[in-house]
N, C-alpha and C. Protein backbone atom coordinates (compact mmCIF):
# COMPACT_ATOMS: atom_id res chain seq x y z
N MET A 1 -63.23 -60.88 8.51
CA MET A 1 -62.08 -60.39 9.25
C MET A 1 -61.37 -59.33 8.43
N ASP A 2 -61.04 -58.20 9.07
CA ASP A 2 -60.36 -57.11 8.38
C ASP A 2 -58.85 -57.33 8.46
N THR A 3 -58.23 -57.60 7.33
CA THR A 3 -56.78 -57.83 7.31
C THR A 3 -56.00 -56.58 6.94
N SER A 4 -56.69 -55.46 6.74
CA SER A 4 -56.00 -54.24 6.34
C SER A 4 -55.63 -53.35 7.53
N ALA A 5 -55.88 -53.82 8.74
CA ALA A 5 -55.57 -53.03 9.94
C ALA A 5 -54.06 -52.82 10.05
N GLU A 6 -53.68 -51.59 10.37
CA GLU A 6 -52.27 -51.27 10.54
C GLU A 6 -51.85 -51.49 11.98
N ARG A 7 -50.64 -51.92 12.17
CA ARG A 7 -50.10 -52.09 13.52
C ARG A 7 -48.95 -51.09 13.67
N TRP A 8 -49.11 -50.19 14.61
CA TRP A 8 -48.08 -49.19 14.87
C TRP A 8 -47.12 -49.71 15.92
N ILE A 9 -45.84 -49.41 15.76
CA ILE A 9 -44.83 -49.83 16.74
C ILE A 9 -44.18 -48.59 17.33
N GLY A 10 -43.59 -48.75 18.48
CA GLY A 10 -42.93 -47.65 19.15
C GLY A 10 -41.53 -47.39 18.61
N ARG A 11 -40.96 -46.29 19.07
CA ARG A 11 -39.63 -45.89 18.62
C ARG A 11 -38.58 -46.97 18.90
N SER A 12 -38.59 -47.52 20.11
CA SER A 12 -37.60 -48.53 20.48
C SER A 12 -37.69 -49.76 19.59
N GLU A 13 -38.91 -50.20 19.33
CA GLU A 13 -39.09 -51.37 18.47
C GLU A 13 -38.65 -51.06 17.04
N ALA A 14 -38.96 -49.87 16.57
CA ALA A 14 -38.55 -49.47 15.21
C ALA A 14 -37.03 -49.45 15.10
N LEU A 15 -36.38 -48.91 16.11
CA LEU A 15 -34.91 -48.87 16.10
C LEU A 15 -34.33 -50.28 16.03
N GLY A 16 -34.89 -51.18 16.82
CA GLY A 16 -34.41 -52.56 16.82
C GLY A 16 -34.66 -53.28 15.51
N ARG A 17 -35.85 -53.10 14.95
CA ARG A 17 -36.18 -53.77 13.70
C ARG A 17 -35.35 -53.26 12.53
N LEU A 18 -35.12 -51.95 12.51
CA LEU A 18 -34.37 -51.36 11.41
C LEU A 18 -32.86 -51.43 11.62
N GLY A 19 -32.45 -51.60 12.87
CA GLY A 19 -31.02 -51.67 13.17
C GLY A 19 -30.31 -50.35 12.93
N VAL A 20 -30.99 -49.24 13.26
CA VAL A 20 -30.41 -47.92 13.05
C VAL A 20 -30.41 -47.14 14.36
N LYS A 21 -29.69 -46.03 14.38
CA LYS A 21 -29.69 -45.14 15.54
C LYS A 21 -30.89 -44.22 15.47
N ALA A 22 -31.23 -43.61 16.60
CA ALA A 22 -32.38 -42.71 16.67
C ALA A 22 -32.27 -41.58 15.65
N GLN A 23 -31.08 -41.05 15.47
CA GLN A 23 -30.86 -39.96 14.51
C GLN A 23 -31.26 -40.38 13.10
N THR A 24 -30.95 -41.60 12.72
CA THR A 24 -31.30 -42.12 11.40
C THR A 24 -32.80 -42.31 11.29
N LEU A 25 -33.42 -42.82 12.35
CA LEU A 25 -34.87 -43.01 12.35
C LEU A 25 -35.58 -41.67 12.14
N TYR A 26 -35.14 -40.64 12.85
CA TYR A 26 -35.75 -39.32 12.69
C TYR A 26 -35.53 -38.78 11.28
N ALA A 27 -34.37 -39.07 10.69
CA ALA A 27 -34.11 -38.63 9.31
C ALA A 27 -35.07 -39.33 8.35
N TYR A 28 -35.32 -40.62 8.57
CA TYR A 28 -36.28 -41.35 7.72
C TYR A 28 -37.66 -40.71 7.80
N VAL A 29 -38.07 -40.33 9.00
CA VAL A 29 -39.39 -39.70 9.17
C VAL A 29 -39.42 -38.35 8.45
N SER A 30 -38.39 -37.54 8.63
CA SER A 30 -38.38 -36.20 8.03
C SER A 30 -38.34 -36.26 6.51
N ARG A 31 -37.77 -37.33 5.96
CA ARG A 31 -37.69 -37.49 4.50
C ARG A 31 -38.90 -38.23 3.93
N GLY A 32 -39.80 -38.65 4.80
CA GLY A 32 -41.01 -39.33 4.34
C GLY A 32 -40.81 -40.80 4.00
N ARG A 33 -39.68 -41.37 4.41
CA ARG A 33 -39.43 -42.79 4.13
C ARG A 33 -40.28 -43.71 4.99
N ILE A 34 -40.60 -43.24 6.20
CA ILE A 34 -41.51 -43.97 7.08
C ILE A 34 -42.50 -42.96 7.68
N THR A 35 -43.61 -43.46 8.16
CA THR A 35 -44.65 -42.60 8.72
C THR A 35 -44.60 -42.66 10.24
N ALA A 36 -44.74 -41.50 10.85
CA ALA A 36 -44.79 -41.42 12.31
C ALA A 36 -46.07 -40.73 12.72
N ARG A 37 -46.51 -41.05 13.91
CA ARG A 37 -47.68 -40.36 14.47
C ARG A 37 -47.47 -40.25 15.97
N PRO A 38 -48.06 -39.22 16.59
CA PRO A 38 -47.91 -39.06 18.04
C PRO A 38 -48.66 -40.15 18.79
N ASP A 39 -48.13 -40.51 19.93
CA ASP A 39 -48.79 -41.49 20.79
C ASP A 39 -49.99 -40.82 21.45
N PRO A 40 -51.17 -41.42 21.33
CA PRO A 40 -52.37 -40.77 21.87
C PRO A 40 -52.38 -40.60 23.35
């Protein structure tokens, strides 16, 4: 079993888990604190 698989979450879930506003989430991404990727 591969336990290294990454699980990506959506913007809404990230906002809820981090307890921040969208503006802060985008700042985290732009500063490289978290990784974002486009939805396929």
